[in-house]
């Protein structure tokens, strides 16, 4: 802590790095280390810094992945909204075209039905005209025959 002096702080650091007291000697202002102790502490320091760097790297990667996933989810959501709008517009156009096709079919069916009806009416009129003509010709022949028979009877009565 803050109340510890420099010597106590050095002892805490040495205890953390598990350096035995037989490899160190405290002077009034300096700390003396036996040969190889400093190299061992440097290796521990390097390994600790590498571990810290790895932890920081993983943490930064985790945070960036989280940001990326949120952005990707937002992009996917926007794309889905856009695709939905495009699909709704296309469906509206399709419904409009379907209704137009039904209207055209309805009018075409009406035109065809009226033509068919007019042809039938014309056919019926033709049959009626032929029947009336046949009846008229038949009646005219009967009248002509009756007239001839009358004329023959009149001539026979005069003679």
Tab-separated table of N, CA and C in Angstrom:
chain	number	residue	atom	x	y	z
A	1	UNK	N	0.817	-1.182	0.000
A	1	UNK	CA	0.000	0.000	0.000
A	1	UNK	C	0.851	1.232	0.000
A	2	UNK	N	0.218	2.379	0.280
A	2	UNK	CA	0.941	3.654	0.279
A	2	UNK	C	1.822	3.783	1.521
A	3	UNK	N	1.450	3.095	2.599
A	3	UNK	CA	2.211	3.212	3.847
A	3	UNK	C	3.512	2.426	3.771
A	4	UNK	N	3.593	1.464	2.832
A	4	UNK	CA	4.811	0.670	2.710
A	4	UNK	C	5.938	1.523	2.138
A	5	UNK	N	7.133	1.270	2.645
A	5	UNK	CA	8.296	1.965	2.113
A	5	UNK	C	8.819	1.235	0.904
A	6	UNK	N	9.914	1.762	0.311
A	6	UNK	CA	10.463	1.149	-0.892
A	6	UNK	C	10.955	-0.279	-0.636
A	7	UNK	N	11.525	-0.526	0.513
A	7	UNK	CA	12.042	-1.854	0.822
A	7	UNK	C	10.907	-2.869	0.902
A	8	UNK	N	9.780	-2.490	1.564
A	8	UNK	CA	8.642	-3.398	1.673
A	8	UNK	C	8.012	-3.669	0.299
A	9	UNK	N	7.985	-2.628	-0.510
A	9	UNK	CA	7.436	-2.806	-1.866
A	9	UNK	C	8.312	-3.760	-2.664
A	10	UNK	N	9.621	-3.638	-2.573
A	10	UNK	CA	10.534	-4.544	-3.270
A	10	UNK	C	10.343	-5.970	-2.771
A	11	UNK	N	10.168	-6.140	-1.476
A	11	UNK	CA	9.959	-7.485	-0.925
A	11	UNK	C	8.658	-8.083	-1.453
A	12	UNK	N	7.619	-7.281	-1.601
A	12	UNK	CA	6.352	-7.775	-2.158
A	12	UNK	C	6.510	-8.200	-3.617
A	13	UNK	N	7.252	-7.413	-4.382
A	13	UNK	CA	7.490	-7.755	-5.790
A	13	UNK	C	8.274	-9.054	-5.865
A	14	UNK	N	9.329	-9.188	-5.033
A	14	UNK	CA	10.131	-10.409	-5.038
A	14	UNK	C	9.300	-11.610	-4.600
A	15	UNK	N	8.417	-11.429	-3.628
A	15	UNK	CA	7.555	-12.520	-3.182
A	15	UNK	C	6.583	-12.914	-4.297
A	16	UNK	N	6.086	-11.911	-5.042
A	16	UNK	CA	5.167	-12.196	-6.151
A	16	UNK	C	5.870	-13.046	-7.197
A	17	UNK	N	7.119	-12.700	-7.530
A	17	UNK	CA	7.871	-13.446	-8.523
A	17	UNK	C	8.542	-14.685	-7.937
A	18	UNK	N	8.279	-14.967	-6.677
A	18	UNK	CA	8.784	-16.151	-5.977
A	18	UNK	C	10.311	-16.229	-6.025
A	19	UNK	N	10.955	-15.093	-5.731
A	19	UNK	CA	12.419	-15.035	-5.671
A	19	UNK	C	12.813	-15.222	-4.207
A	20	UNK	N	13.631	-16.199	-3.954
A	20	UNK	CA	14.053	-16.512	-2.587
A	20	UNK	C	14.971	-15.429	-2.037
A	21	UNK	N	14.976	-15.234	-0.723
A	21	UNK	CA	15.833	-14.216	-0.083
A	21	UNK	C	17.312	-14.539	-0.248
A	22	UNK	N	17.687	-15.796	-0.488
A	22	UNK	CA	19.098	-16.145	-0.628
A	22	UNK	C	19.676	-15.663	-1.958
A	23	UNK	N	18.777	-15.258	-2.934
A	23	UNK	CA	19.265	-14.732	-4.213
A	23	UNK	C	19.295	-13.211	-4.221
A	24	UNK	N	18.901	-12.551	-3.115
A	24	UNK	CA	18.838	-11.084	-3.073
A	24	UNK	C	19.579	-10.569	-1.852
A	25	UNK	N	19.993	-9.296	-1.946
A	25	UNK	CA	20.641	-8.608	-0.819
A	25	UNK	C	20.219	-7.148	-0.909
A	26	UNK	N	19.631	-6.604	0.167
A	26	UNK	CA	19.206	-5.211	0.195
A	26	UNK	C	20.335	-4.345	0.694
A	27	UNK	N	20.613	-3.270	-0.041
A	27	UNK	CA	21.543	-2.255	0.426
A	27	UNK	C	20.735	-1.089	0.953
A	28	UNK	N	21.435	0.073	1.194
A	28	UNK	CA	20.707	1.254	1.675
A	28	UNK	C	19.813	1.839	0.590
A	29	UNK	N	20.287	1.873	-0.654
A	29	UNK	CA	19.501	2.473	-1.741
A	29	UNK	C	19.327	1.534	-2.924
A	30	UNK	N	19.941	0.364	-2.884
A	30	UNK	CA	19.902	-0.537	-4.038
A	30	UNK	C	19.501	-1.936	-3.590
A	31	UNK	N	19.077	-2.720	-4.588
A	31	UNK	CA	18.753	-4.126	-4.396
A	31	UNK	C	19.740	-4.911	-5.243
A	32	UNK	N	20.469	-5.801	-4.630
A	32	UNK	CA	21.465	-6.591	-5.341
A	32	UNK	C	20.897	-7.980	-5.585
A	33	UNK	N	21.066	-8.470	-6.803
A	33	UNK	CA	20.553	-9.784	-7.191
A	33	UNK	C	21.712	-10.658	-7.615
A	34	UNK	N	21.656	-11.954	-7.321
A	34	UNK	CA	22.685	-12.888	-7.761
A	34	UNK	C	22.561	-13.086	-9.260
A	35	UNK	N	23.589	-13.628	-9.866
A	35	UNK	CA	23.631	-13.850	-11.312
A	35	UNK	C	22.499	-14.780	-11.710
A	36	UNK	N	21.789	-14.449	-12.800
A	36	UNK	CA	20.701	-15.266	-13.324
A	36	UNK	C	19.343	-14.902	-12.747
A	37	UNK	N	19.332	-14.255	-11.576
A	37	UNK	CA	18.053	-13.911	-10.959
A	37	UNK	C	17.334	-12.859	-11.794
A	38	UNK	N	18.057	-11.868	-12.256
A	38	UNK	CA	17.464	-10.814	-13.076
A	38	UNK	C	16.923	-11.392	-14.385
A	39	UNK	N	17.681	-12.299	-15.001
A	39	UNK	CA	17.211	-12.934	-16.244
A	39	UNK	C	15.936	-13.720	-16.007
A	40	UNK	N	15.901	-14.438	-14.886
A	40	UNK	CA	14.691	-15.201	-14.545
A	40	UNK	C	13.499	-14.261	-14.350
A	41	UNK	N	13.732	-13.146	-13.655
A	41	UNK	CA	12.663	-12.162	-13.429
A	41	UNK	C	12.232	-11.518	-14.745
A	42	UNK	N	13.179	-11.294	-15.676
A	42	UNK	CA	12.843	-10.715	-16.989
A	42	UNK	C	11.974	-11.685	-17.785
A	43	UNK	N	12.309	-12.984	-17.693
A	43	UNK	CA	11.495	-13.989	-18.396
A	43	UNK	C	10.081	-14.009	-17.819
A	44	UNK	N	9.982	-13.967	-16.459
A	44	UNK	CA	8.664	-13.924	-15.820
A	44	UNK	C	7.897	-12.673	-16.240
A	45	UNK	N	8.623	-11.532	-16.277
A	45	UNK	CA	8.001	-10.263	-16.693
A	45	UNK	C	7.503	-10.354	-18.125
A	46	UNK	N	8.350	-10.911	-19.011
A	46	UNK	CA	7.961	-11.048	-20.422
A	46	UNK	C	6.735	-11.957	-20.556
A	47	UNK	N	6.746	-13.079	-19.846
A	47	UNK	CA	5.604	-14.005	-19.915
A	47	UNK	C	4.336	-13.346	-19.374
A	48	UNK	N	4.487	-12.580	-18.286
A	48	UNK	CA	3.335	-11.887	-17.712
A	48	UNK	C	2.793	-10.851	-18.691
A	49	UNK	N	3.699	-10.070	-19.305
A	49	UNK	CA	3.251	-9.053	-20.279
A	49	UNK	C	2.595	-9.714	-21.491
A	50	UNK	N	3.148	-10.855	-21.920
A	50	UNK	CA	2.532	-11.557	-23.055
A	50	UNK	C	1.131	-12.055	-22.670
A	51	UNK	N	0.996	-12.574	-21.457
A	51	UNK	CA	-0.319	-13.014	-20.990
A	51	UNK	C	-1.308	-11.868	-20.935
A	52	UNK	N	-0.818	-10.720	-20.415
A	52	UNK	CA	-1.681	-9.530	-20.354
A	52	UNK	C	-2.088	-9.095	-21.761
A	53	UNK	N	-1.091	-9.089	-22.670
A	53	UNK	CA	-1.387	-8.691	-24.053
A	53	UNK	C	-2.402	-9.655	-24.680
A	54	UNK	N	-2.248	-10.965	-24.382
A	54	UNK	CA	-3.179	-11.940	-24.935
A	54	UNK	C	-4.583	-11.714	-24.368
A	55	UNK	N	-4.684	-11.471	-23.079
A	55	UNK	CA	-5.990	-11.207	-22.457
A	55	UNK	C	-6.619	-9.954	-23.061
A	56	UNK	N	-5.804	-8.880	-23.204
A	56	UNK	CA	-6.322	-7.639	-23.807
A	56	UNK	C	-6.760	-7.887	-25.249
A	57	UNK	N	-5.961	-8.681	-25.969
A	57	UNK	CA	-6.295	-8.971	-27.357
A	57	UNK	C	-7.624	-9.728	-27.449
A	58	UNK	N	-7.780	-10.728	-26.582
A	58	UNK	CA	-9.040	-11.487	-26.589
A	58	UNK	C	-10.210	-10.599	-26.189
A	59	UNK	N	-9.995	-9.722	-25.217
A	59	UNK	CA	-11.074	-8.831	-24.787
A	59	UNK	C	-11.476	-7.880	-25.916
A	60	UNK	N	-10.462	-7.303	-26.582
A	60	UNK	CA	-10.769	-6.396	-27.695
A	60	UNK	C	-11.477	-7.154	-28.824
A	61	UNK	N	-11.025	-8.383	-29.109
A	61	UNK	CA	-11.686	-9.200	-30.134
A	61	UNK	C	-13.128	-9.489	-29.754
A	62	UNK	N	-13.351	-9.832	-28.491
A	62	UNK	CA	-14.707	-10.107	-28.015
A	62	UNK	C	-15.595	-8.886	-28.193
A	63	UNK	N	-15.079	-7.715	-27.783
A	63	UNK	CA	-15.877	-6.486	-27.916
A	63	UNK	C	-16.157	-6.178	-29.381
A	64	UNK	N	-15.154	-6.328	-30.246
A	64	UNK	CA	-15.353	-6.030	-31.666
A	64	UNK	C	-16.325	-7.027	-32.301
A	65	UNK	N	-16.227	-8.309	-31.893
A	65	UNK	CA	-17.195	-9.280	-32.412
A	65	UNK	C	-18.607	-8.926	-31.979
A	66	UNK	N	-18.750	-8.491	-30.732
A	66	UNK	CA	-20.075	-8.101	-30.244
A	66	UNK	C	-20.608	-6.920	-31.054
A	67	UNK	N	-19.736	-5.932	-31.308
A	67	UNK	CA	-20.146	-4.773	-32.123
A	67	UNK	C	-20.516	-5.241	-33.528
A	68	UNK	N	-19.669	-6.112	-34.099
A	68	UNK	CA	-19.935	-6.613	-35.444
A	68	UNK	C	-21.260	-7.363	-35.495
A	69	UNK	N	-21.495	-8.228	-34.502
A	69	UNK	CA	-22.743	-9.000	-34.490
A	69	UNK	C	-23.960	-8.091	-34.370
A	70	UNK	N	-23.846	-7.036	-33.557
A	70	UNK	CA	-24.969	-6.085	-33.455
A	70	UNK	C	-25.190	-5.377	-34.787
A	71	UNK	N	-24.092	-4.955	-35.429
A	71	UNK	CA	-24.223	-4.267	-36.722
A	71	UNK	C	-24.790	-5.214	-37.782
A	72	UNK	N	-24.309	-6.471	-37.766
A	72	UNK	CA	-24.806	-7.425	-38.747
A	72	UNK	C	-26.288	-7.699	-38.524
A	73	UNK	N	-26.687	-7.847	-37.256
A	73	UNK	CA	-28.106	-8.076	-36.958
A	73	UNK	C	-28.944	-6.884	-37.418
A	74	UNK	N	-28.423	-5.668	-37.209
A	74	UNK	CA	-29.148	-4.472	-37.657
A	74	UNK	C	-29.252	-4.460	-39.182
A	75	UNK	N	-28.147	-4.811	-39.857
A	75	UNK	CA	-28.159	-4.827	-41.329
A	75	UNK	C	-29.146	-5.879	-41.836
A	76	UNK	N	-29.119	-7.063	-41.226
A	76	UNK	CA	-30.047	-8.125	-41.640
A	76	UNK	C	-31.485	-7.676	-41.409
A	77	UNK	N	-31.728	-7.009	-40.288
A	77	UNK	CA	-33.073	-6.516	-39.987
A	77	UNK	C	-33.513	-5.484	-41.024
A	78	UNK	N	-32.633	-4.551	-41.360
A	78	UNK	CA	-32.973	-3.543	-42.376
A	78	UNK	C	-33.233	-4.206	-43.731
A	79	UNK	N	-32.380	-5.180	-44.075
A	79	UNK	CA	-32.572	-5.866	-45.349
A	79	UNK	C	-33.903	-6.604	-45.370
A	80	UNK	N	-34.242	-7.240	-44.239
A	80	UNK	CA	-35.521	-7.955	-44.176
A	80	UNK	C	-36.691	-6.984	-44.316
A	81	UNK	N	-36.575	-5.827	-43.665
A	81	UNK	CA	-37.638	-4.819	-43.784
A	81	UNK	C	-37.778	-4.367	-45.232
A	82	UNK	N	-36.649	-4.142	-45.896
A	82	UNK	CA	-36.668	-3.690	-47.289
A	82	UNK	C	-37.261	-4.773	-48.200
A	83	UNK	N	-36.802	-6.021	-47.989
A	83	UNK	CA	-37.346	-7.115	-48.805
A	83	UNK	C	-38.848	-7.252	-48.584
A	84	UNK	N	-39.286	-7.071	-47.336
A	84	UNK	CA	-40.711	-7.143	-47.042
A	84	UNK	C	-41.481	-6.064	-47.778
A	85	UNK	N	-40.938	-4.843	-47.776
A	85	UNK	CA	-41.613	-3.739	-48.469
A	85	UNK	C	-41.675	-4.014	-49.970
A	86	UNK	N	-40.560	-4.477	-50.540
A	86	UNK	CA	-40.531	-4.782	-51.973
A	86	UNK	C	-41.539	-5.885	-52.293
A	87	UNK	N	-41.607	-6.895	-51.421
A	87	UNK	CA	-42.550	-7.998	-51.648
A	87	UNK	C	-43.990	-7.509	-51.555
A	88	UNK	N	-44.257	-6.609	-50.581
A	88	UNK	CA	-45.623	-6.086	-50.464
A	88	UNK	C	-46.000	-5.264	-51.684
A	89	UNK	N	-45.076	-4.455	-52.183
A	89	UNK	CA	-45.354	-3.658	-53.385
A	89	UNK	C	-45.587	-4.585	-54.575
A	90	UNK	N	-44.723	-5.605	-54.722
A	90	UNK	CA	-44.869	-6.547	-55.834
A	90	UNK	C	-46.197	-7.292	-55.727
A	91	UNK	N	-46.578	-7.657	-54.507
A	91	UNK	CA	-47.861	-8.344	-54.319
A	91	UNK	C	-49.019	-7.426	-54.699
A	92	UNK	N	-48.920	-6.144	-54.305
A	92	UNK	CA	-49.964	-5.182	-54.677
A	92	UNK	C	-50.098	-5.055	-56.182
A	93	UNK	N	-48.957	-4.994	-56.872
A	93	UNK	CA	-48.974	-4.918	-58.339
A	93	UNK	C	-49.600	-6.186	-58.916
A	94	UNK	N	-49.220	-7.335	-58.339
A	94	UNK	CA	-49.755	-8.605	-58.825
A	94	UNK	C	-51.269	-8.670	-58.636
A	95	UNK	N	-51.752	-8.209	-57.478
A	95	UNK	CA	-53.195	-8.200	-57.228
A	95	UNK	C	-53.892	-7.278	-58.228
A	96	UNK	N	-53.278	-6.109	-58.464
A	96	UNK	CA	-53.861	-5.161	-59.426
A	96	UNK	C	-53.931	-5.789	-60.825
A	97	UNK	N	-52.835	-6.436	-61.226
A	97	UNK	CA	-52.809	-7.072	-62.542
A	97	UNK	C	-53.832	-8.207	-62.609
A	98	UNK	N	-53.978	-8.959	-61.518
A	98	UNK	CA	-54.958	-10.045	-61.489
A	98	UNK	C	-56.370	-9.488	-61.647
A	99	UNK	N	-56.642	-8.415	-60.918
A	99	UNK	CA	-57.979	-7.800	-61.023
A	99	UNK	C	-58.222	-7.275	-62.428
A	100	UNK	N	-57.175	-6.680	-63.024
A	100	UNK	CA	-57.309	-6.175	-64.401
A	100	UNK	C	-57.581	-7.339	-65.351
A	101	UNK	N	-56.875	-8.458	-65.154
A	101	UNK	CA	-57.086	-9.629	-66.012
A	101	UNK	C	-58.508	-10.158	-65.853
A	102	UNK	N	-58.998	-10.204	-64.620
A	102	UNK	CA	-60.373	-10.667	-64.383
A	102	UNK	C	-61.366	-9.729	-65.068
A	103	UNK	N	-61.119	-8.432	-64.990
A	103	UNK	CA	-62.006	-7.448	-65.634
A	103	UNK	C	-62.002	-7.650	-67.149
A	104	UNK	N	-60.802	-7.838	-67.716
A	104	UNK	CA	-60.699	-8.062	-69.173
A	104	UNK	C	-61.429	-9.350	-69.550
A	105	UNK	N	-61.217	-10.405	-68.749
A	105	UNK	CA	-61.895	-11.675	-69.029
A	105	UNK	C	-63.412	-11.516	-68.940
A	106	UNK	N	-63.869	-10.755	-67.948
A	106	UNK	CA	-65.309	-10.551	-67.786
A	106	UNK	C	-65.886	-9.845	-69.024
A	107	UNK	N	-65.194	-8.787	-69.465
A	107	UNK	CA	-65.684	-8.056	-70.637
A	107	UNK	C	-65.604	-8.914	-71.896
A	108	UNK	N	-64.512	-9.677	-72.046
A	108	UNK	CA	-64.383	-10.542	-73.221
A	108	UNK	C	-65.461	-11.612	-73.212
A	109	UNK	N	-65.745	-12.167	-72.039
A	109	UNK	CA	-66.805	-13.172	-71.926
A	109	UNK	C	-68.151	-12.563	-72.304
A	110	UNK	N	-68.391	-11.327	-71.874
A	110	UNK	CA	-69.643	-10.649	-72.234
A	110	UNK	C	-69.744	-10.437	-73.731
A	111	UNK	N	-68.626	-10.003	-74.357
A	111	UNK	CA	-68.623	-9.788	-75.809
A	111	UNK	C	-68.925	-11.098	-76.526
A	112	UNK	N	-68.245	-12.183	-76.082
A	112	UNK	CA	-68.466	-13.482	-76.728
A	112	UNK	C	-69.901	-13.969	-76.517
A	113	UNK	N	-70.434	-13.762	-75.323
A	113	UNK	CA	-71.810	-14.190	-75.052
A	113	UNK	C	-72.794	-13.404	-75.915
A	114	UNK	N	-72.563	-12.099	-76.058
A	114	UNK	CA	-73.463	-11.289	-76.896
A	114	UNK	C	-73.366	-11.722	-78.364
A	115	UNK	N	-72.143	-12.021	-78.829
A	115	UNK	CA	-71.999	-12.498	-80.220
A	115	UNK	C	-72.736	-13.819	-80.409
A	116	UNK	N	-72.540	-14.728	-79.443
A	116	UNK	CA	-73.194	-16.035	-79.525
A	116	UNK	C	-74.715	-15.865	-79.549
A	117	UNK	N	-75.203	-14.984	-78.674
A	117	UNK	CA	-76.641	-14.731	-78.607
A	117	UNK	C	-77.137	-14.124	-79.924
A	118	UNK	N	-76.372	-13.190	-80.487
A	118	UNK	CA	-76.776	-12.572	-81.759
A	118	UNK	C	-76.788	-13.608	-82.879
A	119	UNK	N	-75.790	-14.523	-82.896
A	119	UNK	CA	-75.764	-15.577	-83.919
A	119	UNK	C	-76.977	-16.507	-83.767
A	120	UNK	N	-77.268	-16.852	-82.523
A	120	UNK	CA	-78.438	-17.711	-82.285
A	120	UNK	C	-79.716	-17.014	-82.723
A	121	UNK	N	-79.828	-15.728	-82.362
A	121	UNK	CA	-81.011	-14.967	-82.746
A	121	UNK	C	-81.122	-14.923	-84.257
A	122	UNK	N	-79.989	-14.709	-84.938
A	122	UNK	CA	-79.978	-14.675	-86.403
A	122	UNK	C	-80.357	-16.041	-86.965
A	123	UNK	N	-79.837	-17.130	-86.328
A	123	UNK	CA	-80.173	-18.487	-86.790
A	123	UNK	C	-81.654	-18.759	-86.606
A	124	UNK	N	-82.202	-18.348	-85.439
A	124	UNK	CA	-83.637	-18.530	-85.187
A	124	UNK	C	-84.455	-17.740	-86.210
A	125	UNK	N	-84.027	-16.505	-86.481
A	125	UNK	CA	-84.742	-15.670	-87.466
A	125	UNK	C	-84.680	-16.312	-88.844
A	126	UNK	N	-83.533	-16.882	-89.197
A	126	UNK	CA	-83.393	-17.546	-90.499
A	126	UNK	C	-84.327	-18.743	-90.584
A	127	UNK	N	-84.365	-19.550	-89.519
A	127	UNK	CA	-85.264	-20.717	-89.509
A	127	UNK	C	-86.712	-20.255	-89.602
A	128	UNK	N	-87.055	-19.190	-88.856
A	128	UNK	CA	-88.429	-18.673	-88.912
A	128	UNK	C	-88.764	-18.172	-90.315
A	129	UNK	N	-87.826	-17.449	-90.950
A	129	UNK	CA	-88.074	-16.956	-92.317
A	129	UNK	C	-88.287	-18.110	-93.279
A	130	UNK	N	-87.443	-19.157	-93.149
A	130	UNK	CA	-87.581	-20.320	-94.037
A	130	UNK	C	-88.925	-21.011	-93.805
A	131	UNK	N	-89.312	-21.147	-92.533
A	131	UNK	CA	-90.590	-21.805	-92.223
A	131	UNK	C	-91.749	-20.984	-92.764
A	132	UNK	N	-91.713	-19.658	-92.562
A	132	UNK	CA	-92.796	-18.799	-93.072
A	132	UNK	C	-92.865	-18.854	-94.594
A	133	UNK	N	-91.707	-18.825	-95.239
A	133	UNK	CA	-91.674	-18.886	-96.707
A	133	UNK	C	-92.256	-20.209	-97.180
A	134	UNK	N	-91.856	-21.313	-96.509
A	134	UNK	CA	-92.367	-22.636	-96.880
A	134	UNK	C	-93.877	-22.697	-96.719
A	135	UNK	N	-94.348	-22.142	-95.550
A	135	UNK	CA	-95.794	-22.126	-95.322
A	135	UNK	C	-96.497	-21.252	-96.361
A	136	UNK	N	-95.880	-20.114	-96.683
A	136	UNK	CA	-96.480	-19.204	-97.657
A	136	UNK	C	-96.528	-19.841	-99.045
A	137	UNK	N	-95.450	-20.513	-99.428
A	137	UNK	CA	-95.418	-21.180	-100.739
A	137	UNK	C	-96.466	-22.287	-100.763
A	138	UNK	N	-96.563	-23.039	-99.671
A	138	UNK	CA	-97.539	-24.122	-99.580
A	138	UNK	C	-98.970	-23.580	-99.689
A	139	UNK	N	-99.198	-22.471	-98.959
A	139	UNK	CA	-100.526	-21.873	-99.006
A	139	UNK	C	-100.822	-21.326	-100.414
A	140	UNK	N	-99.813	-20.713	-101.000
A	140	UNK	CA	-100.008	-20.162	-102.358
A	140	UNK	C	-100.290	-21.282	-103.345
A	141	UNK	N	-99.640	-22.413	-103.241
A	141	UNK	CA	-99.899	-23.556	-104.136
A	141	UNK	C	-101.302	-24.112	-103.903
A	142	UNK	N	-101.685	-24.172	-102.613
A	142	UNK	CA	-103.032	-24.667	-102.307
A	142	UNK	C	-104.088	-23.727	-102.917
A	143	UNK	N	-103.867	-22.395	-102.710
A	143	UNK	CA	-104.820	-21.441	-103.307
A	143	UNK	C	-104.852	-21.562	-104.837
A	144	UNK	N	-103.657	-21.748	-105.414
A	144	UNK	CA	-103.591	-21.867	-106.881
A	144	UNK	C	-104.323	-23.124	-107.325
A	145	UNK	N	-104.140	-24.230	-106.603
A	145	UNK	CA	-104.820	-25.481	-106.933
A	145	UNK	C	-106.336	-25.322	-106.769
A	146	UNK	N	-106.723	-24.688	-105.641
A	146	UNK	CA	-108.163	-24.476	-105.421
A	146	UNK	C	-108.738	-23.556	-106.503
A	147	UNK	N	-107.945	-22.541	-106.886
A	147	UNK	CA	-108.413	-21.628	-107.934
A	147	UNK	C	-108.576	-22.362	-109.255
A	148	UNK	N	-107.627	-23.202	-109.576
A	148	UNK	CA	-107.724	-23.983	-110.809
A	148	UNK	C	-108.917	-24.923	-110.762
A	149	UNK	N	-109.109	-25.546	-109.598
A	149	UNK	CA	-110.260	-26.436	-109.484
A	149	UNK	C	-111.561	-25.652	-109.643
A	150	UNK	N	-111.632	-24.445	-109.067
A	150	UNK	CA	-112.806	-23.600	-109.228
A	150	UNK	C	-113.016	-23.222	-110.692
A	151	UNK	N	-111.951	-22.852	-111.338
A	151	UNK	CA	-112.037	-22.459	-112.758
A	151	UNK	C	-112.482	-23.654	-113.602
A	152	UNK	N	-111.963	-24.802	-113.273
A	152	UNK	CA	-112.364	-25.986	-114.008
A	152	UNK	C	-113.842	-26.288	-113.753
A	153	UNK	N	-114.283	-26.139	-112.545
A	153	UNK	CA	-115.690	-26.380	-112.214
A	153	UNK	C	-116.554	-25.318	-112.886
A	154	UNK	N	-116.131	-24.079	-112.964
A	154	UNK	CA	-116.920	-23.045	-113.633
A	154	UNK	C	-117.026	-23.329	-115.115
A	155	UNK	N	-115.947	-23.724	-115.712
A	155	UNK	CA	-115.974	-24.019	-117.153
A	155	UNK	C	-116.851	-25.253	-117.410
A	156	UNK	N	-116.818	-26.196	-116.524
A	156	UNK	CA	-117.628	-27.391	-116.687
A	156	UNK	C	-119.116	-27.013	-116.502
A	157	UNK	N	-119.451	-26.068	-115.641
A	157	UNK	CA	-120.806	-25.656	-115.397
A	157	UNK	C	-121.302	-24.828	-116.574
A	158	UNK	N	-120.510	-24.120	-117.254
A	158	UNK	CA	-120.897	-23.321	-118.405
A	158	UNK	C	-121.105	-24.211	-119.640
A	159	UNK	N	-120.518	-25.171	-119.699
A	159	UNK	CA	-120.590	-26.006	-120.898
A	159	UNK	C	-121.692	-26.989	-120.883
